[in-house]
Amino acid sequence: MAGVLRSDRRARRPSNAPSGRGGRAWIWGLLGMASLSVPALAQEALVTAQLGNAVEIVDLASKKILHSIPVPGAPAGIALSPDRKTAYVTRPEGHGVSVIDLDARKVTASLDLPGGPLGIGVNPKSGEVYVADWYGTRVFVLRPNAEGLTLEGEIATGKSPSGIAVSPDGATLLVANRESDSVSIVDVGTRRETRRVAVGQHPFGLTLSADGTRAYTANVVSNDVSAIDVGAGRETGRVTTGQRPYVIALAAGKGFVTDQYSNTVTVFDPATLKVIAAIDVGDHPEGIAATRDGKTIVVANWGDNALSLIDPVSLAVTGTVETGDGPRAFGDFLR
């Protein structure tokens, strides 16, 4: 699926597809997220501003951008190291991954990769970094070191791997295969796919429950969310969403899904898979995550360069934060 991004950013585009702007290749897409052992409250959002070629550090309390770190190459996917001191950012146009020291607030290393690096995740135990090749059928395995990252190998997956999630024990990797309408369940030790689960059409965002037993995919074309029993390796049901669901967050016993074309967040009950509400947010919401204390849902609105803050209990929008151009925040972007 391909499309062209017109000069009007708000124009609807084929979701999660490679696109062009000014003759440059873009990849529209991320990353599921796994629970990590981290401090309770996320004070900062680390937002990939793709059109602005930057990663912005946003203070959620003051609702202000603290720092903007230049990252050329259309930064899109983001994942954090287990100690939350390092950010790994995919650059679809730059064909690689940048390493950011979050204390120094600067890029310290970069690794070139072939294909289309987009979705990214980090193993919470080993610190290994996994990068999905949007144009291929593989996930790259990267090893952090003093110099940055080293390419250690590849894992075979379905077509157009997108969202990535890693189980809390670090033993299992899950990958949403967009063009194969499936999720790969991978044994990290052997780096081999052990099961492939059929889901909805064009799964993109992939999120795990806190205990790692259940996974949820945002199925862009079928406009629904698939629930997966990870141990059994099977889909257990679906939730109908708004148009073009993108990524899922979990908090306060609820699921929250960004609906790109509906400008809403669909709220559902993970136990019953029933829709609870639809919350109006900004234009073209994409990345979404819950703060570590579970008290705030943060939504990146691509179309109007802003974050929406949602109370997961009252389901009210409690604030808006301005960002740079084209916020994606595809992945684990809160600390």
Short mmCIF file of N, CA, C and O in Angstrom, two decimals, residues 25-85:
data_model
loop_
_atom_site.label_atom_id
_atom_site.label_comp_id
_atom_site.label_asym_id
_atom_site.label_seq_id
_atom_site.Cartn_x
_atom_site.Cartn_y
_atom_site.Cartn_z
N ALA A 25 11.75 9.56 0.53
CA ALA A 25 10.98 8.37 0.93
C ALA A 25 10.67 8.42 2.41
O ALA A 25 11.53 8.71 3.22
N TRP A 26 9.43 8.13 2.72
CA TRP A 26 8.99 8.11 4.13
C TRP A 26 8.36 6.77 4.42
O TRP A 26 7.77 6.15 3.55
N ILE A 27 8.41 6.37 5.68
CA ILE A 27 7.69 5.18 6.12
C ILE A 27 6.73 5.61 7.20
O ILE A 27 7.13 6.23 8.18
N TRP A 28 5.47 5.26 6.99
CA TRP A 28 4.46 5.64 7.99
C TRP A 28 4.17 4.41 8.83
O TRP A 28 3.68 3.43 8.35
N GLY A 29 4.44 4.48 10.07
CA GLY A 29 4.15 3.35 10.85
C GLY A 29 4.20 3.57 12.36
O GLY A 29 4.26 4.68 12.77
N LEU A 30 4.66 1.83 14.50
CA LEU A 30 5.34 1.20 15.47
C LEU A 30 5.44 0.35 16.32
O LEU A 30 4.95 -0.52 15.66
N LEU A 31 5.39 0.72 17.35
CA LEU A 31 6.04 -0.23 18.25
C LEU A 31 5.12 -0.55 19.42
O LEU A 31 4.58 0.30 20.00
N GLY A 32 4.95 -1.77 19.61
CA GLY A 32 4.29 -2.11 20.85
C GLY A 32 5.23 -1.91 22.00
O GLY A 32 6.37 -1.60 21.81
N MET A 33 4.77 -2.15 23.20
CA MET A 33 5.62 -1.91 24.33
C MET A 33 5.40 -2.97 25.37
O MET A 33 4.34 -3.51 25.53
N ALA A 34 6.46 -3.31 26.07
CA ALA A 34 6.38 -4.29 27.14
C ALA A 34 6.61 -3.60 28.47
O ALA A 34 7.22 -2.54 28.56
N SER A 35 6.09 -4.17 29.55
CA SER A 35 6.26 -3.59 30.86
C SER A 35 7.69 -3.75 31.32
O SER A 35 8.31 -4.77 31.12
N LEU A 36 8.25 -2.72 31.93
CA LEU A 36 9.61 -2.74 32.42
C LEU A 36 9.61 -2.37 33.89
O LEU A 36 8.69 -1.74 34.39
N SER A 37 10.68 -2.74 34.58
CA SER A 37 10.81 -2.35 35.98
C SER A 37 11.43 -0.96 36.03
O SER A 37 12.63 -0.80 35.84
N VAL A 38 10.59 0.05 36.26
CA VAL A 38 11.03 1.43 36.17
C VAL A 38 10.38 2.24 37.28
O VAL A 38 9.45 1.79 37.94
N PRO A 39 10.86 3.47 37.50
CA PRO A 39 10.21 4.33 38.50
C PRO A 39 8.74 4.52 38.20
O PRO A 39 8.29 4.42 37.05
N ALA A 40 7.97 4.82 39.22
CA ALA A 40 6.52 4.81 39.12
C ALA A 40 5.95 5.85 38.17
O ALA A 40 5.03 5.57 37.43
N LEU A 41 6.46 7.07 38.18
CA LEU A 41 5.82 8.15 37.45
C LEU A 41 6.66 8.60 36.27
O LEU A 41 7.84 8.91 36.40
N ALA A 42 6.05 8.65 35.09
CA ALA A 42 6.72 9.19 33.92
C ALA A 42 6.62 10.71 33.96
O ALA A 42 5.54 11.27 33.90
N GLN A 43 7.74 11.37 34.10
CA GLN A 43 7.75 12.83 34.14
C GLN A 43 7.92 13.43 32.75
O GLN A 43 7.56 14.57 32.53
N GLU A 44 8.46 12.65 31.83
CA GLU A 44 8.79 13.18 30.52
C GLU A 44 8.22 12.32 29.40
O GLU A 44 8.15 11.10 29.50
N ALA A 45 7.86 13.00 28.31
CA ALA A 45 7.52 12.32 27.07
C ALA A 45 8.64 12.60 26.08
O ALA A 45 9.12 13.74 25.97
N LEU A 46 9.08 11.57 25.40
CA LEU A 46 10.14 11.69 24.40
C LEU A 46 9.50 11.49 23.04
O LEU A 46 9.24 10.37 22.61
N VAL A 47 9.23 12.59 22.37
CA VAL A 47 8.37 12.58 21.18
C VAL A 47 9.21 12.65 19.91
O VAL A 47 9.99 13.59 19.73
N THR A 48 9.04 11.66 19.04
CA THR A 48 9.69 11.74 17.73
C THR A 48 8.86 12.67 16.84
O THR A 48 7.73 12.35 16.48
N ALA A 49 9.42 13.83 16.53
CA ALA A 49 8.78 14.78 15.62
C ALA A 49 9.33 14.49 14.23
O ALA A 49 10.38 14.99 13.84
N GLN A 50 8.61 13.66 13.48
CA GLN A 50 9.16 13.12 12.25
C GLN A 50 9.42 14.18 11.18
O GLN A 50 10.47 14.21 10.56
N LEU A 51 8.46 15.07 10.97
CA LEU A 51 8.65 16.10 9.95
C LEU A 51 9.63 17.18 10.41
O LEU A 51 10.24 17.87 9.60
N GLY A 52 9.80 17.30 11.73
CA GLY A 52 10.76 18.27 12.26
C GLY A 52 12.14 17.71 12.44
O GLY A 52 13.06 18.43 12.85
N ASN A 53 12.32 16.41 12.16
CA ASN A 53 13.62 15.76 12.30
C ASN A 53 14.24 16.01 13.67
O ASN A 53 15.37 16.49 13.80
N ALA A 54 13.47 15.67 14.71
CA ALA A 54 13.94 15.90 16.07
C ALA A 54 13.24 14.95 17.03
O ALA A 54 12.17 14.40 16.74
N VAL A 55 13.88 14.74 18.18
CA VAL A 55 13.24 14.10 19.32
C VAL A 55 13.11 15.15 20.41
O VAL A 55 14.11 15.76 20.81
N GLU A 56 11.89 15.38 20.87
CA GLU A 56 11.64 16.43 21.85
C GLU A 56 11.39 15.85 23.23
O GLU A 56 10.63 14.89 23.38
N ILE A 57 12.05 16.43 24.21
CA ILE A 57 11.83 16.05 25.60
C ILE A 57 10.79 16.98 26.18
O ILE A 57 11.01 18.19 26.29
N VAL A 58 9.63 16.43 26.54
CA VAL A 58 8.49 17.23 27.01
C VAL A 58 8.23 16.94 28.48
O VAL A 58 8.10 15.78 28.89
N ASP A 59 8.18 17.99 29.29
CA ASP A 59 7.83 17.84 30.70
C ASP A 59 6.31 17.81 30.80
O ASP A 59 5.62 18.76 30.44
N LEU A 60 5.79 16.70 31.31
CA LEU A 60 4.33 16.53 31.34
C LEU A 60 3.67 17.38 32.41
O LEU A 60 2.49 17.73 32.29
N ALA A 61 4.40 17.71 33.47
CA ALA A 61 3.81 18.52 34.54
C ALA A 61 3.63 19.97 34.10
O ALA A 61 2.56 20.56 34.26
N SER A 62 4.68 20.55 33.52
CA SER A 62 4.61 21.95 33.08
C SER A 62 4.03 22.10 31.68
O SER A 62 3.71 23.21 31.25
N LYS A 63 3.93 20.96 30.97
CA LYS A 63 3.41 20.95 29.59
C LYS A 63 4.27 21.79 28.66
O LYS A 63 3.78 22.49 27.78
N LYS A 64 5.58 21.68 28.86
CA LYS A 64 6.52 22.45 28.04
C LYS A 64 7.60 21.55 27.44
O LYS A 64 7.97 20.53 28.03
N ILE A 65 8.10 21.94 26.26
CA ILE A 65 9.23 21.25 25.64
C ILE A 65 10.50 21.71 26.35
O ILE A 65 10.82 22.91 26.35
N LEU A 66 11.22 20.79 26.96
CA LEU A 66 12.45 21.13 27.67
C LEU A 66 13.64 21.21 26.72
O LEU A 66 14.54 22.02 26.92
N HIS A 67 13.64 20.34 25.72
CA HIS A 67 14.80 20.28 24.83
C HIS A 67 14.40 19.61 23.53
O HIS A 67 13.56 18.70 23.52
N SER A 68 15.01 20.05 22.43
CA SER A 68 14.79 19.44 21.13
C SER A 68 16.13 18.92 20.61
O SER A 68 17.09 19.69 20.47
N ILE A 69 16.19 17.62 20.37
CA ILE A 69 17.43 16.98 19.94
C ILE A 69 17.35 16.70 18.44
O ILE A 69 16.47 15.94 18.00
N PRO A 70 18.21 17.28 17.63
CA PRO A 70 18.16 17.03 16.18
C PRO A 70 18.44 15.56 15.87
O PRO A 70 19.43 15.00 16.33
N VAL A 71 17.56 14.97 15.08
CA VAL A 71 17.73 13.58 14.61
C VAL A 71 17.30 13.54 13.15
O VAL A 71 16.11 13.42 12.85
N PRO A 72 18.23 13.66 12.22
CA PRO A 72 17.87 13.63 10.80
C PRO A 72 17.41 12.25 10.37
O PRO A 72 17.69 11.25 11.03
N GLY A 73 16.67 12.21 9.26
CA GLY A 73 16.25 10.93 8.73
C GLY A 73 14.85 10.52 9.10
O GLY A 73 14.50 9.35 9.10
N ALA A 74 13.99 11.50 9.46
CA ALA A 74 12.57 11.24 9.75
C ALA A 74 12.37 10.29 10.92
O ALA A 74 11.83 9.19 10.77
N PRO A 75 12.79 10.66 12.13
CA PRO A 75 12.67 9.77 13.29
C PRO A 75 11.22 9.37 13.54
O PRO A 75 10.32 10.19 13.48
N ALA A 76 11.00 8.08 13.82
CA ALA A 76 9.62 7.58 13.94
C ALA A 76 9.45 6.71 15.17
O ALA A 76 8.75 7.06 16.11
N GLY A 77 10.09 5.54 15.17
CA GLY A 77 9.96 4.62 16.29
C GLY A 77 10.92 4.96 17.42
O GLY A 77 12.00 5.49 17.19
N ILE A 78 10.51 4.63 18.65
CA ILE A 78 11.36 4.92 19.80
C ILE A 78 11.18 3.85 20.87
O ILE A 78 10.09 3.32 21.06
N ALA A 79 12.28 3.50 21.52
CA ALA A 79 12.26 2.56 22.64
C ALA A 79 13.34 2.99 23.62
O ALA A 79 14.34 3.61 23.23
N LEU A 80 13.15 2.66 24.90
CA LEU A 80 14.08 3.06 25.94
C LEU A 80 14.80 1.87 26.55
O LEU A 80 14.24 0.77 26.64
N SER A 81 16.03 2.10 26.97
CA SER A 81 16.81 1.07 27.63
C SER A 81 16.17 0.72 28.96
O SER A 81 15.37 1.49 29.50
N PRO A 82 16.48 -0.46 29.53
CA PRO A 82 15.88 -0.85 30.81
C PRO A 82 16.07 0.17 31.93
O PRO A 82 15.19 0.32 32.78
N ASP A 83 17.19 0.90 31.94
CA ASP A 83 17.41 1.90 32.99
C ASP A 83 16.83 3.27 32.63
O ASP A 83 16.94 4.22 33.40
N ARG A 84 16.19 3.36 31.46
CA ARG A 84 15.50 4.58 30.99
C ARG A 84 16.45 5.76 30.76
O ARG A 84 16.01 6.90 30.67
N LYS A 85 17.72 5.49 30.59
CA LYS A 85 18.69 6.56 30.38
C LYS A 85 19.09 6.72 28.91
O LYS A 85 19.73 7.71 28.55
#
